[in-house]
C-alpha atoms as a PDB file:
ATOM      1  CA  MET A   1     -74.736  22.147  66.175  1.00  0.00           C
ATOM      2  CA  ALA A   2     -78.017  23.448  65.019  1.00  0.00           C
ATOM      3  CA  ALA A   3     -80.382  21.377  63.177  1.00  0.00           C
ATOM      4  CA  SER A   4     -80.239  22.135  59.238  1.00  0.00           C
ATOM      5  CA  SER A   5     -82.988  24.561  58.128  1.00  0.00           C
ATOM      6  CA  SER A   6     -85.477  24.086  55.511  1.00  0.00           C
ATOM      7  CA  ALA A   7     -83.365  26.159  52.958  1.00  0.00           C
ATOM      8  CA  SER A   8     -80.291  23.844  53.483  1.00  0.00           C
ATOM      9  CA  SER A   9     -82.422  20.896  52.968  1.00  0.00           C
ATOM     10  CA  ASN A  10     -83.771  22.002  49.741  1.00  0.00           C
ATOM     11  CA  ASP A  11     -80.779  23.120  48.377  1.00  0.00           C
ATOM     12  CA  ARG A  12     -79.148  20.715  45.735  1.00  0.00           C
ATOM     13  CA  TYR A  13     -75.571  20.695  44.785  1.00  0.00           C
ATOM     14  CA  THR A  14     -73.425  18.692  42.179  1.00  0.00           C
ATOM     15  CA  LEU A  15     -69.989  17.459  43.573  1.00  0.00           C
ATOM     16  CA  TYR A  16     -67.182  16.261  41.200  1.00  0.00           C
ATOM     17  CA  GLY A  17     -64.497  14.196  42.641  1.00  0.00           C
ATOM     18  CA  ALA A  18     -63.558  10.331  43.574  1.00  0.00           C
ATOM     19  CA  PRO A  19     -64.550   8.963  47.121  1.00  0.00           C
ATOM     20  CA  GLY A  20     -61.230   9.966  48.985  1.00  0.00           C
ATOM     21  CA  SER A  21     -60.255  12.820  47.017  1.00  0.00           C
ATOM     22  CA  GLY A  22     -60.351  16.560  47.946  1.00  0.00           C
ATOM     23  CA  ALA A  23     -64.138  16.539  47.736  1.00  0.00           C
ATOM     24  CA  THR A  24     -64.343  14.578  50.712  1.00  0.00           C
ATOM     25  CA  PRO A  25     -64.322  17.374  53.064  1.00  0.00           C
ATOM     26  CA  VAL A  26     -66.579  19.365  50.890  1.00  0.00           C
ATOM     27  CA  HIS A  27     -69.245  16.198  51.057  1.00  0.00           C
ATOM     28  CA  ALA A  28     -68.731  15.685  54.648  1.00  0.00           C
ATOM     29  CA  ALA A  29     -69.625  19.414  55.325  1.00  0.00           C
ATOM     30  CA  LEU A  30     -72.600  19.200  53.034  1.00  0.00           C
ATOM     31  CA  THR A  31     -73.869  16.109  54.836  1.00  0.00           C
ATOM     32  CA  LEU A  32     -73.670  17.759  58.241  1.00  0.00           C
ATOM     33  CA  ILE A  33     -75.373  20.967  56.451  1.00  0.00           C
ATOM     34  CA  GLY A  34     -78.163  18.686  55.701  1.00  0.00           C
ATOM     35  CA  ALA A  35     -77.848  19.801  52.039  1.00  0.00           C
ATOM     36  CA  GLN A  36     -78.771  17.471  48.619  1.00  0.00           C
ATOM     37  CA  VAL A  37     -75.878  16.237  46.879  1.00  0.00           C
ATOM     38  CA  ASP A  38     -75.318  14.377  43.682  1.00  0.00           C
ATOM     39  CA  THR A  39     -72.001  13.181  43.163  1.00  0.00           C
ATOM     40  CA  VAL A  40     -69.933  12.489  39.945  1.00  0.00           C
ATOM     41  CA  ASP A  41     -66.892  10.152  40.544  1.00  0.00           C
ATOM     42  CA  VAL A  42     -63.963  11.619  38.512  1.00  0.00           C
ATOM     43  CA  SER A  43     -60.116  10.588  39.177  1.00  0.00           C
ATOM     44  CA  PRO A  44     -57.968  13.071  37.073  1.00  0.00           C
ATOM     45  CA  TRP A  45     -54.980  11.768  38.616  1.00  0.00           C
ATOM     46  CA  GLU A  46     -55.615   8.130  36.802  1.00  0.00           C
ATOM     47  CA  SER A  47     -55.481   9.121  33.115  1.00  0.00           C
ATOM     48  CA  ASP A  48     -55.757  11.764  30.247  1.00  0.00           C
ATOM     49  CA  SER A  49     -59.351  10.470  29.865  1.00  0.00           C
ATOM     50  CA  GLU A  50     -60.401  11.509  33.451  1.00  0.00           C
ATOM     51  CA  ARG A  51     -58.757  14.363  33.322  1.00  0.00           C
ATOM     52  CA  GLU A  52     -60.764  15.284  29.900  1.00  0.00           C
ATOM     53  CA  ARG A  53     -63.871  14.458  31.601  1.00  0.00           C
ATOM     54  CA  MET A  54     -63.227  17.825  34.005  1.00  0.00           C
ATOM     55  CA  SER A  55     -62.151  19.983  31.211  1.00  0.00           C
ATOM     56  CA  GLY A  56     -65.722  21.369  30.791  1.00  0.00           C
ATOM     57  CA  VAL A  57     -66.154  21.624  34.560  1.00  0.00           C
ATOM     58  CA  ASN A  58     -62.522  22.905  35.710  1.00  0.00           C
ATOM     59  CA  PRO A  59     -60.163  24.190  33.111  1.00  0.00           C
ATOM     60  CA  MET A  60     -57.579  23.051  35.337  1.00  0.00           C
ATOM     61  CA  GLN A  61     -58.888  19.540  35.150  1.00  0.00           C
ATOM     62  CA  GLN A  62     -58.714  18.897  38.816  1.00  0.00           C
ATOM     63  CA  VAL A  63     -61.174  18.086  41.523  1.00  0.00           C
ATOM     64  CA  PRO A  64     -63.304  18.935  43.675  1.00  0.00           C
ATOM     65  CA  ALA A  65     -65.716  21.211  41.843  1.00  0.00           C
ATOM     66  CA  LEU A  66     -68.875  22.162  43.305  1.00  0.00           C
ATOM     67  CA  VAL A  67     -71.901  23.380  41.146  1.00  0.00           C
ATOM     68  CA  LEU A  68     -73.923  25.272  43.374  1.00  0.00           C
ATOM     69  CA  PRO A  69     -77.897  25.485  43.739  1.00  0.00           C
ATOM     70  CA  SER A  70     -77.710  28.921  41.589  1.00  0.00           C
ATOM     71  CA  GLY A  71     -75.528  26.707  38.478  1.00  0.00           C
ATOM     72  CA  GLU A  72     -72.505  28.408  39.412  1.00  0.00           C
ATOM     73  CA  VAL A  73     -69.326  26.258  39.638  1.00  0.00           C
ATOM     74  CA  MET A  74     -66.693  26.721  42.478  1.00  0.00           C
ATOM     75  CA  THR A  75     -63.385  25.117  42.703  1.00  0.00           C
ATOM     76  CA  GLU A  76     -60.601  25.043  45.611  1.00  0.00           C
ATOM     77  CA  SER A  77     -61.686  22.898  48.365  1.00  0.00           C
ATOM     78  CA  ALA A  78     -60.957  25.616  51.013  1.00  0.00           C
ATOM     79  CA  ALA A  79     -62.982  28.144  49.417  1.00  0.00           C
ATOM     80  CA  MET A  80     -65.849  25.639  49.322  1.00  0.00           C
ATOM     81  CA  LEU A  81     -65.664  25.267  52.642  1.00  0.00           C
ATOM     82  CA  ILE A  82     -65.203  28.557  53.820  1.00  0.00           C
ATOM     83  CA  TRP A  83     -68.272  29.409  51.415  1.00  0.00           C
ATOM     84  CA  LEU A  84     -70.606  26.834  52.892  1.00  0.00           C
ATOM     85  CA  GLY A  85     -69.786  27.689  56.478  1.00  0.00           C
ATOM     86  CA  ASP A  86     -70.979  31.242  55.562  1.00  0.00           C
ATOM     87  CA  ARG A  87     -73.857  30.047  53.560  1.00  0.00           C
ATOM     88  CA  TYR A  88     -75.588  28.088  56.613  1.00  0.00           C
ATOM     89  CA  PRO A  89     -74.533  29.627  59.658  1.00  0.00           C
ATOM     90  CA  GLU A  90     -77.028  27.598  61.452  1.00  0.00           C
ATOM     91  CA  ALA A  91     -74.936  24.620  61.133  1.00  0.00           C
ATOM     92  CA  GLY A  92     -72.386  26.311  63.270  1.00  0.00           C
ATOM     93  CA  LEU A  93     -69.385  24.734  61.106  1.00  0.00           C
ATOM     94  CA  CYS A  94     -67.375  28.186  61.196  1.00  0.00           C
ATOM     95  CA  PRO A  95     -66.747  31.327  63.370  1.00  0.00           C
ATOM     96  CA  THR A  96     -68.996  33.980  61.949  1.00  0.00           C
ATOM     97  CA  PRO A  97     -67.111  37.192  60.641  1.00  0.00           C
ATOM     98  CA  GLY A  98     -67.309  39.070  63.909  1.00  0.00           C
ATOM     99  CA  ASP A  99     -66.140  35.943  65.973  1.00  0.00           C
ATOM    100  CA  PRO A 100     -62.871  36.593  68.028  1.00  0.00           C
ATOM    101  CA  LEU A 101     -61.993  32.985  65.981  1.00  0.00           C
ATOM    102  CA  ARG A 102     -62.304  33.970  62.648  1.00  0.00           C
ATOM    103  CA  ALA A 103     -58.799  34.959  62.076  1.00  0.00           C
ATOM    104  CA  ARG A 104     -57.591  31.814  63.525  1.00  0.00           C
ATOM    105  CA  TYR A 105     -59.904  29.885  61.274  1.00  0.00           C
ATOM    106  CA  LEU A 106     -59.285  31.653  58.081  1.00  0.00           C
ATOM    107  CA  ARG A 107     -55.538  31.612  58.889  1.00  0.00           C
ATOM    108  CA  TRP A 108     -55.662  27.552  59.227  1.00  0.00           C
ATOM    109  CA  MET A 109     -58.190  26.794  56.461  1.00  0.00           C
ATOM    110  CA  VAL A 110     -55.793  28.875  53.869  1.00  0.00           C
ATOM    111  CA  TYR A 111     -52.488  27.014  55.406  1.00  0.00           C
ATOM    112  CA  LEU A 112     -54.008  23.501  54.522  1.00  0.00           C
ATOM    113  CA  PRO A 113     -54.109  24.107  50.929  1.00  0.00           C
ATOM    114  CA  ALA A 114     -50.927  26.487  50.597  1.00  0.00           C
ATOM    115  CA  ALA A 115     -48.708  24.185  52.578  1.00  0.00           C
ATOM    116  CA  ILE A 116     -49.765  20.552  52.783  1.00  0.00           C
ATOM    117  CA  TYR A 117     -52.440  19.965  50.015  1.00  0.00           C
ATOM    118  CA  SER A 118     -50.688  21.918  47.122  1.00  0.00           C
ATOM    119  CA  LEU A 119     -48.028  19.007  47.108  1.00  0.00           C
ATOM    120  CA  TYR A 120     -50.355  16.202  46.138  1.00  0.00           C
ATOM    121  CA  TRP A 121     -49.978  17.689  42.669  1.00  0.00           C
ATOM    122  CA  VAL A 122     -46.640  16.868  42.705  1.00  0.00           C
ATOM    123  CA  ARG A 123     -47.116  13.383  44.371  1.00  0.00           C
ATOM    124  CA  ASP A 124     -49.891  12.514  42.169  1.00  0.00           C
ATOM    125  CA  ASP A 125     -47.720  12.476  39.195  1.00  0.00           C
ATOM    126  CA  PRO A 126     -44.000  13.275  39.776  1.00  0.00           C
ATOM    127  CA  THR A 127     -43.420  13.217  35.741  1.00  0.00           C
ATOM    128  CA  ARG A 128     -45.187  16.509  35.946  1.00  0.00           C
ATOM    129  CA  LEU A 129     -41.918  18.244  36.828  1.00  0.00           C
ATOM    130  CA  THR A 130     -39.359  15.448  36.123  1.00  0.00           C
ATOM    131  CA  PRO A 131     -39.004  12.461  33.780  1.00  0.00           C
ATOM    132  CA  ASP A 132     -36.323  10.851  35.742  1.00  0.00           C
ATOM    133  CA  PRO A 133     -37.101   8.021  37.878  1.00  0.00           C
ATOM    134  CA  ALA A 134     -34.527   8.602  40.212  1.00  0.00           C
ATOM    135  CA  ALA A 135     -35.358  12.344  40.863  1.00  0.00           C
ATOM    136  CA  GLN A 136     -39.121  11.493  41.018  1.00  0.00           C
ATOM    137  CA  ALA A 137     -38.167   9.073  44.112  1.00  0.00           C
ATOM    138  CA  VAL A 138     -36.531  11.739  45.862  1.00  0.00           C
ATOM    139  CA  MET A 139     -39.228  14.133  45.163  1.00  0.00           C
ATOM    140  CA  LEU A 140     -41.663  11.486  46.595  1.00  0.00           C
ATOM    141  CA  GLU A 141     -39.664  11.241  49.775  1.00  0.00           C
ATOM    142  CA  ARG A 142     -39.022  14.852  50.180  1.00  0.00           C
ATOM    143  CA  THR A 143     -42.740  15.932  49.627  1.00  0.00           C
ATOM    144  CA  ALA A 144     -43.744  13.195  52.300  1.00  0.00           C
ATOM    145  CA  GLU A 145     -41.521  14.768  54.908  1.00  0.00           C
ATOM    146  CA  ARG A 146     -42.428  18.115  54.126  1.00  0.00           C
ATOM    147  CA  ILE A 147     -46.110  17.329  54.774  1.00  0.00           C
ATOM    148  CA  ALA A 148     -45.120  15.823  57.885  1.00  0.00           C
ATOM    149  CA  HIS A 149     -43.183  18.676  58.877  1.00  0.00           C
ATOM    150  CA  CYS A 150     -46.214  21.249  58.356  1.00  0.00           C
ATOM    151  CA  TRP A 151     -48.449  18.926  60.137  1.00  0.00           C
ATOM    152  CA  HIS A 152     -46.056  19.391  63.017  1.00  0.00           C
ATOM    153  CA  LEU A 153     -45.699  22.937  62.698  1.00  0.00           C
ATOM    154  CA  MET A 154     -49.881  23.372  62.771  1.00  0.00           C
ATOM    155  CA  ASP A 155     -49.795  21.050  65.846  1.00  0.00           C
ATOM    156  CA  THR A 156     -47.378  23.273  67.764  1.00  0.00           C
ATOM    157  CA  GLN A 157     -48.946  26.456  67.018  1.00  0.00           C
ATOM    158  CA  ILE A 158     -52.679  25.904  67.037  1.00  0.00           C
ATOM    159  CA  ASP A 159     -54.378  26.385  70.670  1.00  0.00           C
ATOM    160  CA  GLU A 160     -55.018  23.198  72.773  1.00  0.00           C
ATOM    161  CA  PRO A 161     -58.071  21.642  71.030  1.00  0.00           C
ATOM    162  CA  ALA A 162     -61.099  21.926  73.298  1.00  0.00           C
ATOM    163  CA  PRO A 163     -62.178  19.223  72.184  1.00  0.00           C
ATOM    164  CA  TYR A 164     -62.209  20.289  68.668  1.00  0.00           C
ATOM    165  CA  LEU A 165     -59.614  22.623  66.921  1.00  0.00           C
ATOM    166  CA  LEU A 166     -61.727  25.615  67.275  1.00  0.00           C
ATOM    167  CA  GLY A 167     -63.275  24.985  70.503  1.00  0.00           C
ATOM    168  CA  GLU A 168     -66.458  23.132  71.670  1.00  0.00           C
ATOM    169  CA  GLN A 169     -68.131  22.496  68.250  1.00  0.00           C
ATOM    170  CA  ILE A 170     -66.996  20.473  64.995  1.00  0.00           C
ATOM    171  CA  SER A 171     -65.939  22.824  62.372  1.00  0.00           C
ATOM    172  CA  MET A 172     -64.739  23.166  58.649  1.00  0.00           C
ATOM    173  CA  LEU A 173     -61.162  23.053  60.042  1.00  0.00           C
ATOM    174  CA  ASP A 174     -61.803  19.937  61.530  1.00  0.00           C
ATOM    175  CA  LEU A 175     -63.241  18.173  58.643  1.00  0.00           C
ATOM    176  CA  TYR A 176     -60.112  19.402  56.377  1.00  0.00           C
ATOM    177  CA  VAL A 177     -57.586  18.212  58.892  1.00  0.00           C
ATOM    178  CA  THR A 178     -59.179  14.964  59.129  1.00  0.00           C
ATOM    179  CA  VAL A 179     -59.476  14.054  55.647  1.00  0.00           C
ATOM    180  CA  LEU A 180     -55.815  15.348  54.803  1.00  0.00           C
ATOM    181  CA  SER A 181     -54.144  13.546  57.702  1.00  0.00           C
ATOM    182  CA  ARG A 182     -55.362  10.122  55.876  1.00  0.00           C
ATOM    183  CA  TRP A 183     -53.476  10.971  53.032  1.00  0.00           C
ATOM    184  CA  THR A 184     -49.629  10.475  52.748  1.00  0.00           C
ATOM    185  CA  PRO A 185     -47.640   9.954  54.790  1.00  0.00           C
ATOM    186  CA  LYS A 186     -50.733   8.614  56.503  1.00  0.00           C
ATOM    187  CA  ARG A 187     -52.161   8.613  60.193  1.00  0.00           C
ATOM    188  CA  ARG A 188     -49.439   6.721  61.821  1.00  0.00           C
ATOM    189  CA  ARG A 189     -46.915   9.310  61.059  1.00  0.00           C
ATOM    190  CA  PHE A 190     -49.658  12.126  61.564  1.00  0.00           C
ATOM    191  CA  TYR A 191     -50.275  10.871  65.266  1.00  0.00           C
ATOM    192  CA  ARG A 192     -46.590  11.463  65.870  1.00  0.00           C
ATOM    193  CA  GLU A 193     -46.244  14.644  64.457  1.00  0.00           C
ATOM    194  CA  ALA A 194     -49.232  16.117  65.512  1.00  0.00           C
ATOM    195  CA  PRO A 195     -50.448  14.194  68.907  1.00  0.00           C
ATOM    196  CA  ARG A 196     -52.656  17.115  69.923  1.00  0.00           C
ATOM    197  CA  MET A 197     -54.635  17.180  66.373  1.00  0.00           C
ATOM    198  CA  ALA A 198     -54.545  13.545  66.731  1.00  0.00           C
ATOM    199  CA  ARG A 199     -57.297  13.650  69.297  1.00  0.00           C
ATOM    200  CA  VAL A 200     -59.485  15.585  67.086  1.00  0.00           C
ATOM    201  CA  VAL A 201     -59.323  13.624  64.039  1.00  0.00           C
ATOM    202  CA  ARG A 202     -60.247  10.526  66.074  1.00  0.00           C
ATOM    203  CA  ARG A 203     -63.122  12.130  67.427  1.00  0.00           C
ATOM    204  CA  VAL A 204     -64.202  13.194  63.682  1.00  0.00           C
ATOM    205  CA  ASP A 205     -63.720   9.964  62.584  1.00  0.00           C
ATOM    206  CA  ALA A 206     -65.864   8.412  65.313  1.00  0.00           C
ATOM    207  CA  ASP A 207     -68.668  11.223  64.653  1.00  0.00           C
ATOM    208  CA  PRO A 208     -72.059   9.244  64.403  1.00  0.00           C
ATOM    209  CA  ARG A 209     -73.503  11.898  62.214  1.00  0.00           C
ATOM    210  CA  LEU A 210     -70.743  10.851  59.521  1.00  0.00           C
ATOM    211  CA  ALA A 211     -70.769   7.208  59.838  1.00  0.00           C
ATOM    212  CA  ASP A 212     -72.808   6.278  57.005  1.00  0.00           C
ATOM    213  CA  PHE A 213     -70.935   8.941  55.029  1.00  0.00           C
ATOM    214  CA  TRP A 214     -67.354   7.945  55.793  1.00  0.00           C
ATOM    215  CA  ALA A 215     -68.622   4.151  55.221  1.00  0.00           C
ATOM    216  CA  ALA A 216     -69.622   4.975  51.730  1.00  0.00           C
ATOM    217  CA  ARG A 217     -67.169   7.663  50.730  1.00  0.00           C
ATOM    218  CA  PHE A 218     -64.207   7.365  52.366  1.00  0.00           C
ATOM    219  CA  PRO A 219     -63.800   4.004  54.693  1.00  0.00           C
ATOM    220  CA  PHE A 220     -60.783   4.033  56.885  1.00  0.00           C
ATOM    221  CA  THR A 221     -59.088   1.718  59.465  1.00  0.00           C
ATOM    222  CA  MET A 222     -55.372   1.866  60.642  1.00  0.00           C
ATOM    223  CA  ASP A 223     -54.968  -1.677  59.460  1.00  0.00           C
ATOM    224  CA  GLN A 224     -55.244  -0.124  55.880  1.00  0.00           C
ATOM    225  CA  GLU A 225     -51.689   1.629  56.641  1.00  0.00           C
ATOM    226  CA  THR A 226     -49.187  -1.192  55.822  1.00  0.00           C
ATOM    227  CA  GLN A 227     -46.466   0.819  53.916  1.00  0.00           C
ATOM    228  CA  LYS A 228     -43.859   2.048  56.003  1.00  0.00           C
ATOM    229  CA  ASP A 229     -44.103   5.687  57.073  1.00  0.00           C
END
């Protein structure tokens, strides 16, 4: 991956989202790009007061939200990652519009929030869809199974990693999968359902360029996975 340009190192962003949240892949990308990032830790899934903190930034009261150097606000993690990849081509984090891999890249960048990430809106607070505790338990179980199934489908359809999901270089797609694969039903299940992608996320976990970032914003070990999955 090319070294960050002076333009990227001079750019400053404000990123809303708690450690380990959907803001994490965006923050990881900005770290590799070399841009300056101010973080505002907000956890809207925890309380009404936390949701209210986001009202003036994102009317949907969700994170992540990214304030660009221009002052414009972006929402939707996939949109942020795609935009940043195009904004900083020298970082080599995405295929360019003329690259044969571009269609594949866009397919999977949209698949992740559409098929997997969106289910966490339900999982974060099952009362959003039903007040019945028994129904909530079923919903949590079935959404976890759906997420695992979606990982399996992606693993069987994506090309053999070599060594990353789009070839020789780490990309936004690798960062996105790595973070989401740490969420429920967690890595042990992910490794079973997606053995080919498992090699990629382990590689991204261990990337020395992200070591300090992971330690500060989303520390992870398999020992944390104590619940049955």
